[in-house]
mmCIF file of C-alpha atoms in Angstrom:
data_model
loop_
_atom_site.group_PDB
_atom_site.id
_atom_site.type_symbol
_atom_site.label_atom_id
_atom_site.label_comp_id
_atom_site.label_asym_id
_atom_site.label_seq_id
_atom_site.Cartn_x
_atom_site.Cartn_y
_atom_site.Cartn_z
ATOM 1 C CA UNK Y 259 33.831 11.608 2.338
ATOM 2 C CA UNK Y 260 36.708 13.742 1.095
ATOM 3 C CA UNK Y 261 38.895 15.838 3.621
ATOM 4 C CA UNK Y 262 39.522 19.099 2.319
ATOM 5 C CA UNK Y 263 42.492 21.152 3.702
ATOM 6 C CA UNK Y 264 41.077 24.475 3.452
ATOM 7 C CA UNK Y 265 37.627 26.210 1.736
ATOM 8 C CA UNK Y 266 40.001 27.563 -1.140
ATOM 9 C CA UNK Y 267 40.545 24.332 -2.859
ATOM 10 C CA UNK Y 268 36.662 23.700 -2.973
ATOM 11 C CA UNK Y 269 35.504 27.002 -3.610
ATOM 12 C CA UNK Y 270 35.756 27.267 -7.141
ATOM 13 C CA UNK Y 271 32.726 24.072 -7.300
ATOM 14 C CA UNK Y 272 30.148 26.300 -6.073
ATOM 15 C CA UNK Y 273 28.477 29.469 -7.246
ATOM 16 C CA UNK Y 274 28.067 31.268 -3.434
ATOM 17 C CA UNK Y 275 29.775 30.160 -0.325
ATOM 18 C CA UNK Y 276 27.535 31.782 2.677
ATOM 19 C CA UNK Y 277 29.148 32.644 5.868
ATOM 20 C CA UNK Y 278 27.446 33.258 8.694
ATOM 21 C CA UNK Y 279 28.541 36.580 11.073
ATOM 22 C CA UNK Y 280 28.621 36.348 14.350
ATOM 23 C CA UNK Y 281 30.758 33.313 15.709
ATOM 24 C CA UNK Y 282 32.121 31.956 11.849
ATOM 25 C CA UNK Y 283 34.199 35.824 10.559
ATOM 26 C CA UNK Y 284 33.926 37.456 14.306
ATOM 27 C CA UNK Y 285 33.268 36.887 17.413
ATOM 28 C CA UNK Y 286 31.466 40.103 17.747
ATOM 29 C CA UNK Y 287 33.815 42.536 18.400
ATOM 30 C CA UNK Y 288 36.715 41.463 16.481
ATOM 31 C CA UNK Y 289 37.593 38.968 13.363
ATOM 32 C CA UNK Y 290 38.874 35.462 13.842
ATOM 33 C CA UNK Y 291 42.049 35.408 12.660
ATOM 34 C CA UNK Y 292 41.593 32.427 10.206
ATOM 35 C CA UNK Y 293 38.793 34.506 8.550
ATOM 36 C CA UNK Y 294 40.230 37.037 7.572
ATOM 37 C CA UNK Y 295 42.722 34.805 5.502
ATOM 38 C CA UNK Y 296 39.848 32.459 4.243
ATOM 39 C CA UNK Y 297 37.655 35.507 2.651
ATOM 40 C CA UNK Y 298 41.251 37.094 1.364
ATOM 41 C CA UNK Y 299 42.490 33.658 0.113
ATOM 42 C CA UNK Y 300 38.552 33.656 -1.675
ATOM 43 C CA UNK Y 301 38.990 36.823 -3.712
ATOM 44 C CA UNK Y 302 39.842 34.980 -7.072
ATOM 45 C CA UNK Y 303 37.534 31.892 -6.483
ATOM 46 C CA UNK Y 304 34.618 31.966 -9.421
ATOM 47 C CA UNK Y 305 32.007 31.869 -6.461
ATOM 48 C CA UNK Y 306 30.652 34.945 -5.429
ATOM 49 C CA UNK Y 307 30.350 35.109 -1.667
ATOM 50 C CA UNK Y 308 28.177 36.410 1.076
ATOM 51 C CA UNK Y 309 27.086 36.407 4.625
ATOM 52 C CA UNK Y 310 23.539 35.826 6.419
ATOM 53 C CA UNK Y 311 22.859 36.922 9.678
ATOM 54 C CA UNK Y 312 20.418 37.223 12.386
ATOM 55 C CA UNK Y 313 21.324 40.785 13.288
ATOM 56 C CA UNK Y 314 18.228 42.637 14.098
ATOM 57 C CA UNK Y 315 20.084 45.460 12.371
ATOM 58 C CA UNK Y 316 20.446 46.529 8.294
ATOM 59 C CA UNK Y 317 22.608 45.121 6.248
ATOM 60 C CA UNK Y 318 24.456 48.274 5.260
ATOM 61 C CA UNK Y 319 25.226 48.343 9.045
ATOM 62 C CA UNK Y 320 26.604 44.945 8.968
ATOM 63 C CA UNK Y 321 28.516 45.255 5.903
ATOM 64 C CA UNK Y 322 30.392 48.077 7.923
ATOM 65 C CA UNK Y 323 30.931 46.556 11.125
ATOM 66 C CA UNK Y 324 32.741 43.296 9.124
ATOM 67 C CA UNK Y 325 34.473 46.337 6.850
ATOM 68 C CA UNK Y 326 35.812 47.858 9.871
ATOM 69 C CA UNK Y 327 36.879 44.698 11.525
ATOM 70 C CA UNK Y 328 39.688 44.377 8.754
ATOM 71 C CA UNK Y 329 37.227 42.441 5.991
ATOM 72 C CA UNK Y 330 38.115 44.318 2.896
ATOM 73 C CA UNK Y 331 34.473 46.140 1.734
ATOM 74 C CA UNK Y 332 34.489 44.221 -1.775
ATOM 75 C CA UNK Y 333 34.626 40.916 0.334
ATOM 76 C CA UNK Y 334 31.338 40.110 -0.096
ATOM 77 C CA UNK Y 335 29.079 40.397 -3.033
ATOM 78 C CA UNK Y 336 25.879 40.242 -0.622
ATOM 79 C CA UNK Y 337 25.142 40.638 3.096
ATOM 80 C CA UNK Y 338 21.515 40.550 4.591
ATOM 81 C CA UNK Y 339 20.269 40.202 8.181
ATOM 82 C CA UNK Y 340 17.074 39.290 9.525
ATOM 83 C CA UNK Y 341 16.742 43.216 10.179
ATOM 84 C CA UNK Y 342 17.186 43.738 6.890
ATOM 85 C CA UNK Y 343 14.137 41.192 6.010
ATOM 86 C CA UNK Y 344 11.839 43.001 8.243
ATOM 87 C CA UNK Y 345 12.881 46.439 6.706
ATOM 88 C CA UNK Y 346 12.221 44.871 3.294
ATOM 89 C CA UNK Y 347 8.807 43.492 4.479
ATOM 90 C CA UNK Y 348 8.031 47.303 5.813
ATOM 91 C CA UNK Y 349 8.663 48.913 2.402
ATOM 92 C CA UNK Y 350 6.148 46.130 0.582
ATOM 93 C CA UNK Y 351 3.917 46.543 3.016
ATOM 94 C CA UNK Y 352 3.648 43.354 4.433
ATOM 95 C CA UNK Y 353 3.061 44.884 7.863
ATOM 96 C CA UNK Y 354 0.181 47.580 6.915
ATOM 97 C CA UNK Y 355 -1.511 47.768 10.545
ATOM 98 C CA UNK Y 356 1.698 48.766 12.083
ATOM 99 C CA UNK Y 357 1.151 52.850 12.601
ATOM 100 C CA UNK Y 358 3.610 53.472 15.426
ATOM 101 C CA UNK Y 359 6.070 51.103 16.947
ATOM 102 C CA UNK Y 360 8.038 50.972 20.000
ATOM 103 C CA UNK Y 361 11.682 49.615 20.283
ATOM 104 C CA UNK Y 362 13.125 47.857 22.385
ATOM 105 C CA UNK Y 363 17.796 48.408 21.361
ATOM 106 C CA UNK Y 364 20.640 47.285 22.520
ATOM 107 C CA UNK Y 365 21.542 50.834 22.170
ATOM 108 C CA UNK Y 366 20.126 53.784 21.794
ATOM 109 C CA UNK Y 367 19.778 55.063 18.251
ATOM 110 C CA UNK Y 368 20.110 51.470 17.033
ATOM 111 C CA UNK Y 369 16.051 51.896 15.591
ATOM 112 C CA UNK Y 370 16.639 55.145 14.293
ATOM 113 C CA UNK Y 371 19.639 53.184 12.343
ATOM 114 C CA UNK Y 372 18.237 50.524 11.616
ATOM 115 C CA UNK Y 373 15.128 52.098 9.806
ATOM 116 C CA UNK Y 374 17.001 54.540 7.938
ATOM 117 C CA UNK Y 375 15.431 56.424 5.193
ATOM 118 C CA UNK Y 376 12.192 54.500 5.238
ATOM 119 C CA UNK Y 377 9.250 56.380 7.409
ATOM 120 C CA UNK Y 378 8.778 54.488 10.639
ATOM 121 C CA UNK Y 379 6.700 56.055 13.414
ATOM 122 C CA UNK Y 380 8.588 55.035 16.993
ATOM 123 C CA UNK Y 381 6.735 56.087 19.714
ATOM 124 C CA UNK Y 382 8.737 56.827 23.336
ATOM 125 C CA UNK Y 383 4.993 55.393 25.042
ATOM 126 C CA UNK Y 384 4.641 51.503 24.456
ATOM 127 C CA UNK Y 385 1.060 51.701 25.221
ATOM 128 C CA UNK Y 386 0.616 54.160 22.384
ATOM 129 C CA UNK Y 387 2.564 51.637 20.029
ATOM 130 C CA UNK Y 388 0.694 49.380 17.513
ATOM 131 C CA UNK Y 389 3.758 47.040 18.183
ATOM 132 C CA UNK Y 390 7.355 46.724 19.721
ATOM 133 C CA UNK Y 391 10.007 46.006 18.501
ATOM 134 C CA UNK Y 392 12.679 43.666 19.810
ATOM 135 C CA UNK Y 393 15.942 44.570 18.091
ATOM 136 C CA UNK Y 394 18.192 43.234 20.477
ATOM 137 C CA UNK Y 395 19.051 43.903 24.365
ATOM 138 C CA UNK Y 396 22.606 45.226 26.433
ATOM 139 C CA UNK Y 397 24.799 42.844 27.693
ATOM 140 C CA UNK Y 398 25.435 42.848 30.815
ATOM 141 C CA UNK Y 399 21.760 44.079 32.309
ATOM 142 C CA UNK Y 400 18.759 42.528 33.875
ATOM 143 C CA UNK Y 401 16.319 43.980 31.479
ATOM 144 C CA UNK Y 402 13.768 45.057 34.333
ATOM 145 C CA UNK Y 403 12.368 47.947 32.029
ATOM 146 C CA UNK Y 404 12.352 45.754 29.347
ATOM 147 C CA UNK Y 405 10.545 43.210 30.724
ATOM 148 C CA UNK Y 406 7.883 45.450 31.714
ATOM 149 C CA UNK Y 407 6.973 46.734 28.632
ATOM 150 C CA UNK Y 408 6.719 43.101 27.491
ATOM 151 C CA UNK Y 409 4.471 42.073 30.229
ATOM 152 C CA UNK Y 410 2.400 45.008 29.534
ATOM 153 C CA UNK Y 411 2.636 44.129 25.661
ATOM 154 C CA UNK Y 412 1.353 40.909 25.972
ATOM 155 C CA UNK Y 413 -1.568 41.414 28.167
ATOM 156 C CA UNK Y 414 -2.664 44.142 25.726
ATOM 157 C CA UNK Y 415 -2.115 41.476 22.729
ATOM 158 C CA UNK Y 416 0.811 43.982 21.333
ATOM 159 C CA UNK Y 417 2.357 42.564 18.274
ATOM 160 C CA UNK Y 418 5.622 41.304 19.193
ATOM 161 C CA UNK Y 419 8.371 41.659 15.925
ATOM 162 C CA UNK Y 420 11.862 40.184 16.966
ATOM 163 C CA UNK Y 421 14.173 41.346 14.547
ATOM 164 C CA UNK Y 422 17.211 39.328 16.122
ATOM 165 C CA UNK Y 423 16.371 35.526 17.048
ATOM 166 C CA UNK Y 424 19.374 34.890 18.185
ATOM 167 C CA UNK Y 425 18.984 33.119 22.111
ATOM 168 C CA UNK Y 426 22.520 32.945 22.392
ATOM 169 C CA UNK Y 427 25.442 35.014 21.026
ATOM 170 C CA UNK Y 428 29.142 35.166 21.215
ATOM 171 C CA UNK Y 429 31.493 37.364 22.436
ATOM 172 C CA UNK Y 430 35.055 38.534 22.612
ATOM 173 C CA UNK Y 431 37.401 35.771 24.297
ATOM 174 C CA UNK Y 432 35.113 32.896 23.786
ATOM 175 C CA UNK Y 433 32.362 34.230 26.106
ATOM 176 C CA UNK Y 434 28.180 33.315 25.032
ATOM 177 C CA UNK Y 435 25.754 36.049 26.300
ATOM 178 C CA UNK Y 436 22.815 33.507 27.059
ATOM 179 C CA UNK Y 437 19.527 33.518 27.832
ATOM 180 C CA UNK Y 438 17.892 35.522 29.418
ATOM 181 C CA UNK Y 439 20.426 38.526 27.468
ATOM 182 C CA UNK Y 440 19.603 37.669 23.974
ATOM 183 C CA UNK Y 441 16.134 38.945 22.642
ATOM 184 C CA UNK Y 442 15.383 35.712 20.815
ATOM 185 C CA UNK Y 443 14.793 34.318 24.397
#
């Protein structure tokens, strides 16, 4: 075993160094210090670099939110999300039987985002819906509606696509949202 002082002096062994978003370059709302100077520190390394998350949201969404957290925007070579997997499994089709879908957001708009340019039918009537959603839910609520339409969802065998796993997440000053908050749970 070999302790290393800092990911700079190892960097130039690999081809791609992967960083993780939430809770390795933020904490969600704003950029641990240390990462900012890592990826910075990183620029002339001969490894390209990316990050991998399990935001339910794009990756052109994600690549601004670490852009405006102080990340420069030619950081990273690559960034993709587990929302951005499911938007890339839409376009080839992978998910043919889906004809209208109802979403369940953190915020509101954050489908409408999230789909972008591609033609996705969201219906405002979960029982009209071929399948919900599950991008991700607000901190801070008890998810009453929410839980509704899942109830409802599941006794009318819905499809269920949850676009953020995540069952925990973190937050500003070294808060977790936990379980029940986090729509992987």
């Amino acid at each position: 075993m070999e302790r290393i002082e800092s990911i700079q002096s190892v960097a130039d062994h690999y081809d791609v160094i992967v960083f993780d978003q939430f809770g390795v370059l933020h904490d969600g709302t704003a950029p641990y210090p240390h990462a900012l100077a890592a990826v910075a520190g990183l620029k002339g390394a001969a490894c390209s670099l990316a990050v991998l998350s399990n935001s339910g949201k794009s990756a052109d969404l994600n690549h601004r939110r670490i852009t405006d957290m102080g990340f420069a925007p030619d950081a990273f070579d690559a960034v993709m999300t587990s929302g951005e997997a499911l938007r890339i499994d839409m376009a080839q089709g992978a998910l043919r039987a889906i004809n209208s879908i109802y979403a369940i957001e953190a915020a509101k708009g954050d489908a409408q985002t999230w789909a972008g340019d591609q033609t996705v039918d969201f219906t405002v009537d979960p029982a009209a819906a071929d399948a919900i959603l599950l991008m991700g839910l607000a901190d801070g609520d008890s998810h009453i509606a929410e839980r509704a339409v899942l109830k409802a969802a599941r006794k009318a065998d819905k499809l269920l696509i949850c676009s953020n796993p995540d069952r925990a997440a973190p937050r500003a000053y070294g808060r977790l949202v936990r379980i029940p908050r986090c729509a992987g749970a």
